[in-house]
Each structure stands twice: as structure tokens, then as C-alpha cells.
Amino acid sequence: MTTRRFPEGFEWGMGTAAYQIEGGVHEGGRGPSIWDTFSHTPGAITRGDTGDVACDHYHRLDRDLDLLAELAMPAYRFSVAWPRVMPDGRTLNQDGLDFYARLVDGLLDRGIEPMLTLYHWDLPQALEDVGGWRSRETVDRFADYATLVGKELGDRVGTLTTLNEPWCTAYLGHATGEHAPGLRDPALAYPVAHHLNLAHGRAAAALRSVVPASARLSVTLNLQHVVAASDEQADRDAAEHARVLSNDVFLGPMLRGRYDDAVFEETARLTDWSFVRDGDEAECCVPLDFLGVNYYSPGRVSATPNDDPWPGSRTAFRVRMPELPQTVMAWPVQPSALTELLTDVHREYRVPLVVTENGIAGHDVVDAEHRVRDGHRIDYLRDHLGAVLDAVDAGADVRGYVAWTFLDNFEWAWGYEMRFGLVHVDFDTLVRTPKDSAHWLSDVIARNRLLLPERP
């Protein structure tokens, strides 16, 4: 075995999202979100599952925080449910805010660093009813929400993230209909993406004005590692088209204060970008302390239609990768793609990076000895942590890794069929059982080192 050590001060954690774990959707003054509405739409979610109960984290908060402490987790990335704090998207619900104050204080009492995300997809339904992210008005409401949370919790939270994966909100929520609010119009993806970019900028500026100077601000993007299916020019053009739609739509305005011309050119058939007003692009760009990068699998793109079209596009098509190992979700596994993604982003933008999500689903079960032997997850995590170290060795400024996810949970459109957790949840009894992978990761963190098989 080869021993590889992580940089001094490397940050570690596990992550979750509010709608996926909290439950208690009708309690404490919480209002409905678009995911409450969507999950109750017949046919939207596998087996008709909903997040009504999920992991019941709302009622089991202290026990879950104890479990994080038992696993010696240095940091915990969680999201605030906007409709719990502002049921109508506008008006404070003190009971909802108090829940997150207890969460933050409970983490600090246990020596765990809070990493707070403002928006992990659960828009208040009241705002969706008047246009949602298609409306510029939602940008202002998000800035108000950010200001409130920043004032109330920012003195105890060291890291605040504006948005999680706006790509999913824009494309899966509005172009393909796979996610809430379930709309299917590719042209809608671009005003939504722009309003998310603008909301990020305004929220980050608002946070900076109310939180301590020591607080770190970030945004988390699920950047796509896209390669062409062949060396043919048409395939290379299709891959570039997909990369621009997936990455540049967000990276340009957020990190440079402008959309690259390629964004307008590659989307001209769908939109004229008339919704971008003078000054918007600069407003999207607020200095960040790091960029969060979520990564699960690579993408291969062809100009020939042989699979699903790339979200938000009518010309690029995804290609299956049968030569690579596949997860139970049929996602290809290629750790080296994470290395390439991190080094590419570092080279292009020179921004500190934290891997804020990375993990693998499985059909995990508790055996007769009360263990969950998820060796496939240990292998996945080990290989991808090795890929992070490869990126560090190549010069990328990668400062941390947050595993996805703490608990088995409501996996969006997949319902409860897919388990990403490092802790098993029995969804009948809600009993938690740390998997072998949780103990393995705790050991890696404690030693700040990774043992890897010798390379041939």
C-alpha cells in the first residue's frame, strides 16, 4: 500500500440537504416548498415517495448531531429550508429560524464546524405561484432571506454558501421537468439561470455586509466534466456546446462578472438573453473565499442522437460509457475525471476549491451482525480522494472534501430507492446504523492520510 497525506489544514465533512432529511413539513410554521408540491404530483417520484417524513431529522436533531460527533466529523454541511424560515418567502417564522439556531449551536457545542447553504432547491411554493425563479422578483426575495439568515446565524457560522447546484434548478427543474417545479421548456432554463446568478451575487453581497469579516462565502456548482465521444469535429463541437451550457453559464458571471460570448452564441436558438439588464453581470460577481465543486461522474457527448439530449439543448447528446464501471444509478465511475475537472477549474479561474459533494448510491442493507458492509462505497471514496490528491499534486488549490451524504435520505426523483448515506436509515423504524464506509472515512480523517494500493 502507498500512504498519501493530505495538505495541512485540509477540511473534512459530511453533507445533507433540508428537504432530503428533515421531514416535519407541516410543523413549526413551515410552509410548503416546490418539492412538497412536486413530490405529491402523481408519477413525479419513484414509487410515489415524498419528503413528508424523510429521516425525521426535524425531531431527531440532537441524536443526529451526537452521531456526527461519534464519527468525529470536523464539519457538517447542511441547508436551511427557506419555507421553514419564511413560509411565504417573505415573512419571518421565528420557530423555523430557532430550529436552525439550535442546529448551529448544537454543532458548535460538539466541536463541529457548521457549513450553511441557503438554497438547496426548496423554493417556497408561494414564490413559485407568482413566477418562481422565472421572475426577477424572486432575486430580491432571496437577498432578503440571505440578509435575515446572515444577521441571525452569521456570527456562529464560519462558512455560508448561497446556492447549491443552480444547474439542476435551471435545467432539471425547468428544461427537462425531472425536478421541481417540473417544467419542460428548454428556453426557460436561461432566464432561470440568470436570475440564480443574480440572486447569488446579491445574496453574497448582502451576507458580506452583515456577517463577520472572518466568515467565508461560497457557491456550490455541479460542474460537468465533458468529453467528446470521438475526435470527429462534430462531436468535439457538441462537447464544447455542452460544456458551455453546463459550466460557463454560471462560472463566467459568478467569477468574472460577465457571460462569455460563447454562452450567447450556443443558446441563440433558444433565447435572446433580453432578460439581462445593464449592470446585472457585474452584480453576479462578488469575491468568494472558495468555490464548491460537486462531482459524481463524467459525461461523454456526441453530435449523433443516440441517448438523451443534453439538458437545455437540442443539439448535444449524452453517450453511455459501457467500458467504465457503473453505479446502481447507471452513472459511470471515473475518478481521473475529478482530477481533470479540478485542475481545469484551477487553471482557468485561480479560485480556491472545496469538493462539497462526492459519493455513490447503493442498495445497502443491515446484516445479521448489524453491519452495513458497503465496500463499493469505500472503494469509490478511496479512489476519488486519491483523485483529489492527484489534483493537489498537479497544483490545484483544493482545500477540503465533504462526503455525500451523512444519512440515507429522500433522493429527489429517485425517492428512497437509492441510498447515498454513510449512515444507513431504516425508513420504517428510522433507526440509524453507521456503515463500514462511515468508520473508514472517520479513520482517514483522524489520520489525515489515505492508504492506496500500489499502482502497477
XYZ file of C-alpha atoms in Angstrom:
456
model
C 0.000 0.000 0.000
C 1.039 3.591 -0.655
C 0.452 6.227 2.029
C -0.605 9.644 0.763
C -1.122 12.570 3.103
C -3.499 15.474 2.717
C -2.288 19.063 2.991
C -2.031 20.586 6.449
C -5.355 22.194 7.343
C -7.319 20.162 4.794
C -11.029 20.388 5.681
C -13.330 17.391 6.086
C -17.049 16.935 6.485
C -20.311 15.280 5.525
C -23.244 16.991 3.856
C -27.045 16.899 3.734
C -29.952 18.952 2.360
C -33.011 20.069 4.315
C -35.809 18.565 2.218
C -33.975 15.256 1.915
C -33.718 14.617 5.669
C -35.865 16.914 7.803
C -39.476 15.793 7.455
C -41.805 17.754 9.706
C -43.122 19.526 6.638
C -46.271 20.778 8.382
C -44.685 21.604 11.735
C -43.215 24.665 13.379
C -44.937 27.039 10.974
C -43.149 25.698 7.893
C -44.805 26.490 4.574
C -44.869 24.231 1.506
C -41.970 24.193 -0.924
C -41.915 23.342 -4.604
C -40.571 19.922 -3.642
C -43.580 19.274 -1.410
C -45.808 20.058 -4.370
C -43.710 18.134 -6.878
C -43.280 15.015 -4.742
C -47.056 14.812 -4.307
C -47.576 15.003 -8.070
C -48.557 11.533 -9.360
C -45.766 9.972 -11.385
C -43.115 12.522 -10.455
C -41.183 10.410 -7.919
C -40.249 6.742 -7.907
C -42.925 4.750 -6.050
C -44.712 7.979 -5.169
C -42.288 8.732 -2.323
C -42.304 12.148 -0.637
C -40.163 14.031 1.857
C -43.003 14.357 4.370
C -41.093 12.311 6.956
C -37.757 11.556 5.243
C -35.234 10.839 8.047
C -37.316 12.755 10.594
C -34.244 14.866 11.326
C -36.525 17.681 12.494
C -37.472 15.614 15.551
C -34.163 13.730 15.895
C -31.797 16.674 15.638
C -29.832 16.122 18.836
C -29.374 12.406 18.238
C -28.152 13.043 14.704
C -25.681 15.649 15.920
C -24.468 13.165 18.550
C -23.908 10.667 15.761
C -21.839 13.174 13.778
C -19.763 13.729 16.908
C -19.336 9.988 17.444
C -17.990 9.763 13.901
C -15.591 12.613 14.792
C -16.764 14.655 11.830
C -14.940 18.026 11.776
C -17.595 19.866 9.714
C -21.214 19.433 8.708
C -22.637 20.938 5.542
C -26.402 21.448 5.795
C -29.020 23.604 4.138
C -31.628 25.923 5.597
C -35.152 25.350 4.307
C -36.323 28.733 3.078
C -40.025 27.812 3.601
C -39.296 26.861 7.213
C -37.735 30.255 7.923
C -40.042 32.278 5.633
C -43.160 30.221 4.832
C -44.341 32.659 2.174
C -40.827 33.533 1.052
C -41.135 36.968 2.630
C -42.159 36.857 6.290
C -40.058 35.576 9.195
C -41.216 32.453 11.023
C -39.320 32.625 14.313
C -39.932 28.959 15.152
C -38.293 27.934 11.892
C -35.294 30.158 12.452
C -34.974 28.842 16.010
C -34.635 25.290 14.659
C -31.530 26.270 12.709
C -30.176 28.248 15.647
C -30.431 25.038 17.701
C -28.745 23.121 14.905
C -25.843 25.581 14.680
C -25.403 25.817 18.448
C -25.608 22.035 18.748
C -22.832 21.621 16.199
C -20.623 24.157 17.928
C -21.238 22.524 21.312
C -19.933 19.272 19.828
C -16.894 20.872 18.205
C -18.278 20.549 14.659
C -17.913 23.406 12.169
C -21.237 24.471 10.575
C -21.241 24.918 6.802
C -24.569 26.544 5.901
C -26.181 26.508 2.454
C -29.015 28.980 1.912
C -30.676 27.281 -1.045
C -30.740 23.581 -1.822
C -33.721 23.656 -4.191
C -36.678 24.065 -1.790
C -38.193 27.330 -3.037
C -41.297 28.399 -1.084
C -44.343 27.405 -3.127
C -45.798 30.858 -2.510
C -42.994 32.364 -4.583
C -43.367 29.729 -7.296
C -47.017 30.672 -7.547
C -46.004 34.181 -8.636
C -43.291 33.103 -11.076
C -40.569 31.395 -9.068
C -37.070 31.670 -10.475
C -38.572 32.751 -13.797
C -39.402 36.029 -12.083
C -36.841 38.683 -11.255
C -38.814 39.394 -8.093
C -37.501 36.133 -6.581
C -33.971 37.541 -6.770
C -34.934 40.300 -4.352
C -36.730 37.912 -2.050
C -33.638 35.682 -1.922
C -31.433 38.627 -0.996
C -33.841 39.475 1.841
C -33.735 35.863 3.024
C -29.923 35.838 2.901
C -29.771 39.038 4.920
C -32.063 37.606 7.581
C -30.148 34.348 7.946
C -26.821 36.165 7.874
C -27.863 38.547 10.652
C -29.288 35.806 12.847
C -26.781 32.987 12.343
C -23.750 34.502 10.657
C -21.955 35.261 13.912
C -21.706 31.487 14.615
C -21.362 30.034 11.118
C -17.907 30.121 9.574
C -18.959 29.152 6.043
C -22.055 30.353 4.175
C -22.949 29.124 0.687
C -25.531 30.907 -1.422
C -26.740 28.241 -3.878
C -26.321 24.525 -4.380
C -26.166 23.329 -7.987
C -28.128 26.056 -9.799
C -27.635 23.909 -12.926
C -30.176 21.445 -11.519
C -32.669 24.171 -10.699
C -32.381 25.751 -14.149
C -32.157 22.678 -16.366
C -33.704 19.746 -14.487
C -36.406 21.919 -12.944
C -37.346 23.952 -15.996
C -35.992 22.302 -19.168
C -36.491 18.563 -18.588
C -39.047 18.536 -15.762
C -37.173 15.885 -13.761
C -37.009 18.128 -10.713
C -39.349 20.644 -9.116
C -41.180 22.627 -10.313
C -41.377 20.099 -13.156
C -41.491 22.438 -16.166
C -40.413 21.218 -19.612
C -39.337 24.149 -21.743
C -35.603 24.396 -22.602
C -35.931 28.129 -23.232
C -36.928 28.684 -19.586
C -33.581 27.382 -18.340
C -31.739 30.560 -19.310
C -33.766 33.283 -17.574
C -33.841 30.978 -14.555
C -30.057 30.515 -14.712
C -29.556 34.257 -14.981
C -31.847 35.009 -12.063
C -29.975 32.408 -9.991
C -26.655 34.034 -10.917
C -28.021 37.422 -9.949
C -29.525 36.032 -6.737
C -26.147 34.575 -5.831
C -24.421 37.907 -6.336
C -26.971 39.915 -4.390
C -27.115 37.367 -1.579
C -23.324 37.184 -1.323
C -23.120 40.990 -1.165
C -25.860 41.059 1.465
C -24.113 38.402 3.532
C -20.800 40.211 3.327
C -22.468 43.307 4.771
C -23.866 41.531 7.860
C -21.534 38.631 8.769
C -18.116 38.864 10.442
C -15.146 39.509 8.183
C -13.812 36.074 9.121
C -16.848 34.280 7.637
C -16.228 32.519 4.342
C -18.592 32.900 1.397
C -19.016 30.390 -1.400
C -21.308 28.960 -4.030
C -21.523 25.284 -4.994
C -21.685 24.222 -8.648
C -22.037 20.745 -10.115
C -19.584 21.423 -12.905
C -19.645 18.902 -15.713
C -16.552 17.081 -16.915
C -17.490 16.724 -20.577
C -15.521 14.950 -23.293
C -16.283 14.292 -26.940
C -17.374 10.822 -27.971
C -14.768 10.836 -30.767
C -12.191 13.027 -32.452
C -14.679 13.943 -35.149
C -15.168 17.707 -35.354
C -18.935 17.398 -34.953
C -18.504 15.513 -31.679
C -15.908 17.984 -30.421
C -18.284 20.834 -31.222
C -21.124 19.070 -29.403
C -18.951 18.526 -26.332
C -17.946 22.185 -26.303
C -21.607 23.149 -26.645
C -22.494 21.003 -23.625
C -19.581 22.378 -21.578
C -20.593 25.973 -22.272
C -24.224 25.298 -21.316
C -23.290 23.390 -18.171
C -20.346 25.350 -16.789
C -19.775 28.702 -18.458
C -23.372 29.845 -17.916
C -22.534 30.028 -14.194
C -18.754 30.363 -13.938
C -18.471 33.418 -16.171
C -20.892 35.735 -14.377
C -20.153 34.441 -10.878
C -16.352 34.526 -11.087
C -15.652 37.081 -13.839
C -18.703 39.301 -13.852
C -19.655 38.569 -17.448
C -21.084 35.909 -19.710
C -18.641 34.686 -22.327
C -19.759 35.354 -25.894
C -19.909 31.588 -26.391
C -22.844 31.398 -23.971
C -24.921 33.727 -26.133
C -23.804 32.025 -29.336
C -24.506 28.483 -28.153
C -28.012 29.348 -26.899
C -29.107 31.760 -29.647
C -31.718 29.332 -30.981
C -33.469 29.251 -27.619
C -33.199 32.755 -26.178
C -32.016 36.267 -26.941
C -30.934 36.979 -23.313
C -33.029 40.157 -23.281
C -33.695 39.498 -19.588
C -30.100 40.536 -18.776
C -30.154 44.202 -17.771
C -27.334 46.703 -17.670
C -25.212 46.078 -14.586
C -26.547 42.561 -13.956
C -23.411 40.711 -14.955
C -21.148 42.726 -12.679
C -23.623 42.284 -9.842
C -23.410 38.499 -10.182
C -19.732 38.617 -9.249
C -18.816 39.000 -5.568
C -15.384 37.856 -4.298
C -15.637 34.340 -2.889
C -13.426 32.558 -0.392
C -13.793 29.294 -2.280
C -15.828 27.591 -4.995
C -17.649 24.413 -4.020
C -17.455 21.666 -6.637
C -19.871 18.717 -6.635
C -18.775 15.708 -8.680
C -20.185 12.236 -9.220
C -19.462 11.067 -12.765
C -18.130 12.195 -16.161
C -20.100 12.942 -19.305
C -19.441 11.952 -22.906
C -21.175 13.847 -25.695
C -21.891 13.116 -29.340
C -23.458 15.108 -32.159
C -25.411 11.991 -33.159
C -28.671 11.399 -31.263
C -28.197 8.044 -29.545
C -29.277 8.866 -25.993
C -30.941 11.762 -24.156
C -30.324 15.329 -25.348
C -28.154 17.473 -23.135
C -30.457 19.463 -20.805
C -31.264 22.843 -22.258
C -30.012 21.854 -25.703
C -31.380 20.437 -28.929
C -28.036 19.539 -30.492
C -25.779 17.783 -27.951
C -26.435 14.210 -26.876
C -25.122 12.147 -24.000
C -23.443 8.823 -24.721
C -23.278 5.862 -22.392
C -19.852 4.654 -21.250
C -20.125 0.841 -21.052
C -16.361 0.430 -20.705
C -16.437 2.143 -17.289
C -17.805 0.704 -14.034
C -21.374 1.824 -13.349
C -23.165 2.706 -10.122
C -26.613 1.307 -9.347
C -27.921 4.539 -10.905
C -26.014 3.697 -14.120
C -23.631 6.600 -13.521
C -20.133 5.940 -14.902
C -17.297 5.874 -12.379
C -14.086 7.629 -13.438
C -12.050 9.218 -10.606
C -9.494 10.686 -13.009
C -12.243 12.930 -14.394
C -12.446 14.619 -10.988
C -8.715 15.307 -11.129
C -9.066 16.835 -14.581
C -12.093 18.908 -13.563
C -10.367 20.366 -10.505
C -7.156 21.152 -12.349
C -9.048 22.688 -15.277
C -11.065 24.986 -12.995
C -7.942 25.961 -11.067
C -6.061 26.744 -14.242
C -8.888 28.829 -15.694
C -10.153 30.705 -12.630
C -7.454 30.520 -9.915
C -10.026 30.214 -7.147
C -9.650 28.019 -4.023
C -11.744 24.848 -4.339
C -13.558 22.524 -1.950
C -15.180 19.296 -3.109
C -18.572 19.817 -1.477
C -20.289 16.641 -2.696
C -18.947 13.283 -3.813
C -20.408 9.858 -3.208
C -22.096 6.777 -4.594
C -25.531 5.193 -4.275
C -26.070 1.571 -3.315
C -28.727 -0.918 -2.275
C -27.272 -1.179 1.220
C -28.709 -3.491 3.889
C -28.019 -4.143 7.566
C -26.829 -7.736 8.003
C -27.364 -10.193 10.854
C -24.362 -8.726 12.684
C -25.865 -5.215 12.495
C -23.277 -4.073 9.987
C -23.634 -2.470 6.580
C -20.748 -3.797 4.507
C -20.585 -1.186 1.764
C -17.194 -1.992 0.323
C -18.233 -0.473 -3.005
C -18.581 2.902 -1.281
C -15.212 2.632 0.436
C -13.613 1.849 -2.930
C -15.378 4.816 -4.548
C -14.395 7.240 -1.809
C -10.815 5.982 -1.693
C -10.383 6.332 -5.448
C -11.909 9.805 -5.553
C -9.897 11.029 -2.581
C -6.860 9.785 -4.464
C -8.074 11.827 -7.438
C -8.295 14.917 -5.212
C -4.697 14.366 -4.108
C -3.677 13.980 -7.743
C -5.223 17.397 -8.412
C -3.361 18.880 -5.437
C -0.105 17.386 -6.731
C -0.853 18.977 -10.112
C -1.095 22.391 -8.462
C -4.850 22.790 -7.901
C -5.731 24.710 -4.741
C -8.116 22.130 -3.255
C -8.732 22.811 0.417
C -11.333 20.309 1.523
C -13.657 17.377 0.874
C -17.258 16.905 2.027
C -18.662 13.417 1.508
C -22.211 12.959 0.251
C -24.081 12.113 2.345
C -24.442 11.745 6.098
C -27.754 9.825 6.071
C -29.626 7.715 3.567
C -32.425 10.064 2.533
C -35.040 11.169 0.046
C -33.034 11.085 -3.172
C -35.146 13.570 -5.120
C -36.809 11.972 -8.169
C -35.434 8.566 -7.114
C -37.325 8.664 -3.804
C -35.940 6.236 -1.229
C -34.759 3.669 -3.742
C -31.162 4.941 -3.891
C -29.017 5.144 -0.765
C -26.096 7.581 -0.765
C -25.654 7.701 3.018
C -22.614 6.775 5.027
C -25.177 6.053 7.726
C -27.971 3.585 6.941
C -31.525 4.656 7.755
C -34.302 2.107 8.151
C -37.193 4.103 6.723
C -39.742 2.028 8.666
C -38.169 2.414 12.114
C -35.852 5.381 11.334
C -33.023 3.578 13.155
C -29.576 4.828 12.108
C -26.682 2.399 11.551
C -23.253 3.732 10.559
C -21.978 1.824 7.549
C -18.464 0.447 7.207
C -17.725 3.448 4.976
C -18.520 5.880 7.804
C -15.986 4.251 10.083
C -13.453 4.063 7.251
C -13.825 7.765 6.462
C -13.563 8.680 10.142
C -10.233 6.874 10.269
C -8.956 8.632 7.135
C -9.917 11.987 8.636
C -8.336 11.233 12.006
C -5.056 10.308 10.355
C -5.333 12.858 7.509
C -3.914 10.227 5.222
C -5.063 7.784 2.581
C -3.835 4.262 2.008
C -3.910 3.312 -1.663
C -2.955 0.121 -3.450
C 0.370 0.300 -5.256
C -0.063 1.368 -8.852
C 1.153 -1.159 -11.449
